[in-house]
Phi, psi and omega in degrees: 000152182215144168269141183220155169235115186214188184298153176244128001285155181284141178217157181273116179296152178292149178052050183243018180279183176052245188292346185269359170058021180074013183252321187232153181275341178202182185275353183244149178300140179225132178300334181280340182278146178294139181293128185215139172248130183228152171238110186261141173246088194263123180254002180227117181281130179247123186295338183275331189238335184273158182303140183286336185275006177231042186307130175067014181250156171289158176200157172248131183221154175255122185246140177230105179059016180197150177285349177283111185290131176283330177221138185203160176285149183236000186237023175265146179261169177297126180097354179294327180272068178213164184081194181271119182233166175223151182218144173242131178236119181236149177221128178255114182293333179290311180272349182060033183252126173255131180235131178242124178240124183245134174249116183282170182296331181271006177098347178292152178237147175226146182220138174226161179210159180205146174274122182225123174259105184300324182292313179295331180284349179089009179290128182291167180291324177260121187229163171260140180236131181180205183229150179218154181207156177204155177226162178278178182283336184252355181229130180232137175220161180254124176254118183241118178264110185284317178195157175200159178215155181221136177220153182210147173284158181293131181257141177265133179301135181299324183293338182267355180280140176277147176300151183299321182295327179289321178298315180296317181298316179294324180297327180274318187289321184298311177298322179294319179295318179297318179295322179295319180295316179299317180296319180294317179296317180297318180295319180296318179296318181294330180279327189255333186278130178283154183293143172289149183306317181299321179291319181296318179296318181295321179292318179295324180292338182273354179290149178296143180287150179292156179299148181262004180290142180279146177290156179295152179297136180084353181265142179259007182294143178258149177292138180297144178239154180263139179215132176265142177248163182295334179295341182273001182302135174088345180246359176050053177232149181234150174256148177262132179244137179293000000 
């Protein structure tokens, strides 16, 4: 029996019985075959397609477009995949890592993992998820699925995603544009807005006081006085007027 993620709608490939578990038409990847990812729980070792280093043993394997498992268990014995078992299959799209954890009937656990890029493998965005099984002509077994569940995070359509260069450009350009607008508005206000009375008084009060020396006798000269003008608003500067 195998868990699979494949094209939607799901269909049975031709010549996919017996060792191919109803998933693949042959043991080698084919451009004509629909892209499929499978996790097999194999109880019958096939000398033509199964790993040579686990002869006659049960195994759990991760398959990508082929019945030849890219990653598989190596320490299960014949008959270990029997009784009531449970399995967790997780896939992280960011790290592209698929992890399969199996809990056997006797409580032992086994885990395998594989790096799989669904996009590079040709798996479409809309897929069918389910289980498939097949048996040979001389060996028959019963596969009973007691319960299962599937969950996925919300996926964003690739067509709606903005290119990375555009995201970076907008992230830089928007703050600069906002800063430029604020600076322009501030400059315009400072040029056109007249000083509030309180500000003008404060500026005038900050001007230096005129000298207290008395003028010479017979001279009509006046002591210089300080006066702030509205043009000086915001820069706290005063002009001296005779």
